[in-house]
Amino acid sequence: MPDQSITLDDTERDLLERIRQQQGLSSIEQAGEWLLKSSVRKSAKGITGRGRALYQVERKHK
């Protein structure tokens, strides 16, 4: 995924730390990515009625 910087307050950082530990991830960044993908999957399932796999698409550089 492309790098995107966001500013977190202490509450948000604590939430991501709990998710990181719960999911066995090695960084808060991975926890944020996991949370985002989980939300997209849930939304897609609600719209289509089916689960969808998410894969990173590599851009071809010219």
Short mmCIF file of the N, C-alpha and C atoms (twelve columns), coordinates in Angstrom:
data_MODEL
# 
_entry.id   MODEL 
# 
loop_
_atom_site.group_PDB 
_atom_site.id 
_atom_site.type_symbol 
_atom_site.label_atom_id 
_atom_site.label_alt_id 
_atom_site.label_comp_id 
_atom_site.label_asym_id 
_atom_site.label_seq_id 
_atom_site.Cartn_x 
_atom_site.Cartn_y 
_atom_site.Cartn_z 
_atom_site.pdbx_PDB_model_num 
ATOM 1   N N  . MET A 1  0.836   -1.172  0.000   1 
ATOM 2   C CA . MET A 1  0.000   0.000   0.000   1 
ATOM 3   C C  . MET A 1  0.884   1.239   0.000   1 
ATOM 4   N N  . PRO A 2  0.409   2.303   -0.611  1 
ATOM 5   C CA . PRO A 2  1.185   3.539   -0.577  1 
ATOM 6   C C  . PRO A 2  1.291   4.046   0.860   1 
ATOM 7   N N  . ASP A 3  2.388   4.679   1.160   1 
ATOM 8   C CA . ASP A 3  2.568   5.238   2.501   1 
ATOM 9   C C  . ASP A 3  1.714   6.479   2.653   1 
ATOM 10  N N  . GLN A 4  1.022   6.548   3.778   1 
ATOM 11  C CA . GLN A 4  0.189   7.701   4.095   1 
ATOM 12  C C  . GLN A 4  0.425   8.028   5.554   1 
ATOM 13  N N  . SER A 5  0.803   9.249   5.853   1 
ATOM 14  C CA . SER A 5  1.048   9.647   7.234   1 
ATOM 15  C C  . SER A 5  -0.213  10.251  7.833   1 
ATOM 16  N N  . ILE A 6  -0.508  9.849   9.061   1 
ATOM 17  C CA . ILE A 6  -1.613  10.451  9.800   1 
ATOM 18  C C  . ILE A 6  -1.140  10.737  11.207  1 
ATOM 19  N N  . THR A 7  -1.767  11.700  11.837  1 
ATOM 20  C CA . THR A 7  -1.435  12.058  13.210  1 
ATOM 21  C C  . THR A 7  -2.443  11.386  14.127  1 
ATOM 22  N N  . LEU A 8  -1.934  10.700  15.145  1 
ATOM 23  C CA . LEU A 8  -2.790  9.979   16.086  1 
ATOM 24  C C  . LEU A 8  -2.726  10.631  17.455  1 
ATOM 25  N N  . ASP A 9  -3.875  10.693  18.127  1 
ATOM 26  C CA . ASP A 9  -3.838  11.130  19.519  1 
ATOM 27  C C  . ASP A 9  -3.591  9.893   20.392  1 
ATOM 28  N N  . ASP A 10 -3.469  10.094  21.684  1 
ATOM 29  C CA . ASP A 10 -3.131  8.984   22.582  1 
ATOM 30  C C  . ASP A 10 -4.189  7.889   22.581  1 
ATOM 31  N N  . THR A 11 -5.462  8.268   22.505  1 
ATOM 32  C CA . THR A 11 -6.544  7.284   22.503  1 
ATOM 33  C C  . THR A 11 -6.479  6.410   21.263  1 
ATOM 34  N N  . GLU A 12 -6.255  7.017   20.106  1 
ATOM 35  C CA . GLU A 12 -6.163  6.268   18.850  1 
ATOM 36  C C  . GLU A 12 -4.933  5.356   18.848  1 
ATOM 37  N N  . ARG A 13 -3.820  5.868   19.357  1 
ATOM 38  C CA . ARG A 13 -2.600  5.062   19.426  1 
ATOM 39  C C  . ARG A 13 -2.804  3.857   20.353  1 
ATOM 40  N N  . ASP A 14 -3.494  4.073   21.485  1 
ATOM 41  C CA . ASP A 14 -3.779  2.968   22.414  1 
ATOM 42  C C  . ASP A 14 -4.670  1.915   21.757  1 
ATOM 43  N N  . LEU A 15 -5.668  2.361   21.007  1 
ATOM 44  C CA . LEU A 15 -6.556  1.431   20.306  1 
ATOM 45  C C  . LEU A 15 -5.779  0.596   19.291  1 
ATOM 46  N N  . LEU A 16 -4.935  1.249   18.492  1 
ATOM 47  C CA . LEU A 16 -4.137  0.516   17.511  1 
ATOM 48  C C  . LEU A 16 -3.143  -0.431  18.184  1 
ATOM 49  N N  . GLU A 17 -2.625  -0.047  19.332  1 
ATOM 50  C CA . GLU A 17 -1.704  -0.925  20.066  1 
ATOM 51  C C  . GLU A 17 -2.441  -2.172  20.544  1 
ATOM 52  N N  . ARG A 18 -3.677  -2.008  21.023  1 
ATOM 53  C CA . ARG A 18 -4.466  -3.171  21.448  1 
ATOM 54  C C  . ARG A 18 -4.769  -4.089  20.263  1 
ATOM 55  N N  . ILE A 19 -5.113  -3.501  19.124  1 
ATOM 56  C CA . ILE A 19 -5.364  -4.292  17.914  1 
ATOM 57  C C  . ILE A 19 -4.089  -5.013  17.486  1 
ATOM 58  N N  . ARG A 20 -2.948  -4.320  17.554  1 
ATOM 59  C CA . ARG A 20 -1.665  -4.925  17.180  1 
ATOM 60  C C  . ARG A 20 -1.391  -6.170  18.017  1 
ATOM 61  N N  . GLN A 21 -1.576  -6.044  19.325  1 
ATOM 62  C CA . GLN A 21 -1.326  -7.175  20.221  1 
ATOM 63  C C  . GLN A 21 -2.333  -8.304  19.979  1 
ATOM 64  N N  . GLN A 22 -3.594  -7.939  19.826  1 
ATOM 65  C CA . GLN A 22 -4.656  -8.924  19.620  1 
ATOM 66  C C  . GLN A 22 -4.445  -9.735  18.342  1 
ATOM 67  N N  . GLN A 23 -3.981  -9.083  17.278  1 
ATOM 68  C CA . GLN A 23 -3.811  -9.740  15.987  1 
ATOM 69  C C  . GLN A 23 -2.398  -10.293 15.786  1 
ATOM 70  N N  . GLY A 24 -1.501  -10.068 16.746  1 
ATOM 71  C CA . GLY A 24 -0.140  -10.582 16.641  1 
ATOM 72  C C  . GLY A 24 0.683   -9.880  15.573  1 
ATOM 73  N N  . LEU A 25 0.438   -8.582  15.381  1 
ATOM 74  C CA . LEU A 25 1.151   -7.809  14.361  1 
ATOM 75  C C  . LEU A 25 2.399   -7.181  14.964  1 
ATOM 76  N N  . SER A 26 3.338   -6.816  14.100  1 
ATOM 77  C CA . SER A 26 4.615   -6.317  14.608  1 
ATOM 78  C C  . SER A 26 4.701   -4.798  14.701  1 
ATOM 79  N N  . SER A 27 3.714   -4.063  14.161  1 
ATOM 80  C CA . SER A 27 3.777   -2.601  14.240  1 
ATOM 81  C C  . SER A 27 2.380   -1.996  14.279  1 
ATOM 82  N N  . ILE A 28 2.326   -0.768  14.764  1 
ATOM 83  C CA . ILE A 28 1.067   -0.028  14.787  1 
ATOM 84  C C  . ILE A 28 0.601   0.246   13.360  1 
ATOM 85  N N  . GLU A 29 1.546   0.448   12.449  1 
ATOM 86  C CA . GLU A 29 1.193   0.672   11.046  1 
ATOM 87  C C  . GLU A 29 0.449   -0.535  10.477  1 
ATOM 88  N N  . GLN A 30 0.923   -1.737  10.800  1 
ATOM 89  C CA . GLN A 30 0.242   -2.952  10.349  1 
ATOM 90  C C  . GLN A 30 -1.148  -3.051  10.966  1 
ATOM 91  N N  . ALA A 31 -1.281  -2.619  12.215  1 
ATOM 92  C CA . ALA A 31 -2.591  -2.636  12.873  1 
ATOM 93  C C  . ALA A 31 -3.554  -1.685  12.164  1 
ATOM 94  N N  . GLY A 32 -3.078  -0.512  11.769  1 
ATOM 95  C CA . GLY A 32 -3.912  0.425   11.023  1 
ATOM 96  C C  . GLY A 32 -4.335  -0.139  9.689   1 
ATOM 97  N N  . GLU A 33 -3.410  -0.795  9.001   1 
ATOM 98  C CA . GLU A 33 -3.725  -1.411  7.713   1 
ATOM 99  C C  . GLU A 33 -4.727  -2.547  7.902   1 
ATOM 100 N N  . TRP A 34 -4.547  -3.356  8.929   1 
ATOM 101 C CA . TRP A 34 -5.467  -4.446  9.218   1 
ATOM 102 C C  . TRP A 34 -6.868  -3.895  9.482   1 
ATOM 103 N N  . LEU A 35 -6.956  -2.824  10.275  1 
ATOM 104 C CA . LEU A 35 -8.240  -2.226  10.612  1 
ATOM 105 C C  . LEU A 35 -8.934  -1.680  9.365   1 
ATOM 106 N N  . LEU A 36 -8.184  -1.028  8.502   1 
ATOM 107 C CA . LEU A 36 -8.744  -0.498  7.260   1 
ATOM 108 C C  . LEU A 36 -9.255  -1.617  6.357   1 
ATOM 109 N N  . LYS A 37 -8.444  -2.652  6.155   1 
ATOM 110 C CA . LYS A 37 -8.849  -3.776  5.304   1 
ATOM 111 C C  . LYS A 37 -10.070 -4.488  5.877   1 
ATOM 112 N N  . SER A 38 -10.111 -4.616  7.196   1 
ATOM 113 C CA . SER A 38 -11.248 -5.260  7.841   1 
ATOM 114 C C  . SER A 38 -12.529 -4.470  7.585   1 
ATOM 115 N N  . SER A 39 -12.441 -3.163  7.663   1 
ATOM 116 C CA . SER A 39 -13.601 -2.306  7.410   1 
ATOM 117 C C  . SER A 39 -14.056 -2.400  5.956   1 
ATOM 118 N N  . VAL A 40 -13.111 -2.408  5.026   1 
ATOM 119 C CA . VAL A 40 -13.454 -2.510  3.599   1 
ATOM 120 C C  . VAL A 40 -14.106 -3.862  3.311   1 
ATOM 121 N N  . ARG A 41 -13.562 -4.940  3.879   1 
ATOM 122 C CA . ARG A 41 -14.151 -6.265  3.678   1 
ATOM 123 C C  . ARG A 41 -15.581 -6.326  4.200   1 
ATOM 124 N N  . LYS A 42 -15.800 -5.768  5.394   1 
ATOM 125 C CA . LYS A 42 -17.130 -5.773  5.997   1 
ATOM 126 C C  . LYS A 42 -18.105 -4.973  5.127   1 
ATOM 127 N N  . SER A 43 -17.676 -3.833  4.629   1 
ATOM 128 C CA . SER A 43 -18.530 -3.012  3.768   1 
ATOM 129 C C  . SER A 43 -18.847 -3.735  2.458   1 
ATOM 130 N N  . ALA A 44 -17.840 -4.358  1.858   1 
ATOM 131 C CA . ALA A 44 -18.047 -5.088  0.601   1 
ATOM 132 C C  . ALA A 44 -19.020 -6.243  0.808   1 
ATOM 133 N N  . LYS A 45 -18.888 -6.927  1.918   1 
ATOM 134 C CA . LYS A 45 -19.797 -8.038  2.205   1 
ATOM 135 C C  . LYS A 45 -21.219 -7.534  2.387   1 
ATOM 136 N N  . GLY A 46 -21.373 -6.369  3.026   1 
ATOM 137 C CA . GLY A 46 -22.698 -5.798  3.211   1 
ATOM 138 C C  . GLY A 46 -23.341 -5.391  1.898   1 
ATOM 139 N N  . ILE A 47 -22.535 -4.932  0.957   1 
ATOM 140 C CA . ILE A 47 -23.056 -4.495  -0.337  1 
ATOM 141 C C  . ILE A 47 -23.346 -5.683  -1.252  1 
ATOM 142 N N  . THR A 48 -22.403 -6.614  -1.333  1 
ATOM 143 C CA . THR A 48 -22.514 -7.712  -2.302  1 
ATOM 144 C C  . THR A 48 -23.087 -8.998  -1.712  1 
ATOM 145 N N  . GLY A 49 -23.064 -9.102  -0.381  1 
ATOM 146 C CA . GLY A 49 -23.532 -10.331 0.248   1 
ATOM 147 C C  . GLY A 49 -22.489 -11.421 0.268   1 
ATOM 148 N N  . ARG A 50 -21.288 -11.124 -0.226  1 
ATOM 149 C CA . ARG A 50 -20.198 -12.101 -0.257  1 
ATOM 150 C C  . ARG A 50 -18.923 -11.460 0.260   1 
ATOM 151 N N  . GLY A 51 -18.065 -12.281 0.820   1 
ATOM 152 C CA . GLY A 51 -16.761 -11.806 1.234   1 
ATOM 153 C C  . GLY A 51 -15.861 -11.618 0.024   1 
ATOM 154 N N  . ARG A 52 -14.945 -10.722 0.094   1 
ATOM 155 C CA . ARG A 52 -14.016 -10.460 -1.004  1 
ATOM 156 C C  . ARG A 52 -12.590 -10.459 -0.477  1 
ATOM 157 N N  . ALA A 53 -11.688 -11.050 -1.241  1 
ATOM 158 C CA . ALA A 53 -10.266 -11.008 -0.908  1 
ATOM 159 C C  . ALA A 53 -9.703  -9.682  -1.403  1 
ATOM 160 N N  . LEU A 54 -8.793  -9.118  -0.641  1 
ATOM 161 C CA . LEU A 54 -8.145  -7.867  -1.032  1 
ATOM 162 C C  . LEU A 54 -6.672  -8.138  -1.309  1 
ATOM 163 N N  . TYR A 55 -6.237  -7.700  -2.460  1 
ATOM 164 C CA . TYR A 55 -4.843  -7.883  -2.849  1 
ATOM 165 C C  . TYR A 55 -4.246  -6.540  -3.230  1 
ATOM 166 N N  . GLN A 56 -2.984  -6.348  -2.891  1 
ATOM 167 C CA . GLN A 56 -2.299  -5.122  -3.273  1 
ATOM 168 C C  . GLN A 56 -2.014  -5.163  -4.765  1 
ATOM 169 N N  . VAL A 57 -2.320  -4.081  -5.445  1 
ATOM 170 C CA . VAL A 57 -2.080  -3.974  -6.878  1 
ATOM 171 C C  . VAL A 57 -0.795  -3.191  -7.078  1 
ATOM 172 N N  . GLU A 58 0.148   -3.803  -7.760  1 
ATOM 173 C CA . GLU A 58 1.413   -3.146  -8.043  1 
ATOM 174 C C  . GLU A 58 1.261   -2.257  -9.267  1 
ATOM 175 N N  . ARG A 59 1.696   -1.019  -9.167  1 
ATOM 176 C CA . ARG A 59 1.656   -0.119  -10.309 1 
ATOM 177 C C  . ARG A 59 2.856   -0.378  -11.198 1 
ATOM 178 N N  . LYS A 60 2.609   -0.345  -12.492 1 
ATOM 179 C CA . LYS A 60 3.710   -0.496  -13.444 1 
ATOM 180 C C  . LYS A 60 4.276   0.885   -13.715 1 
ATOM 181 N N  . HIS A 61 5.583   1.019   -13.516 1 
ATOM 182 C CA . HIS A 61 6.253   2.308   -13.767 1 
ATOM 183 C C  . HIS A 61 6.739   2.338   -15.197 1 
ATOM 184 N N  . LYS A 62 6.469   3.430   -15.863 1 
ATOM 185 C CA . LYS A 62 6.885   3.563   -17.250 1 
ATOM 186 C C  . LYS A 62 8.267   4.162   -17.336 1 
# 
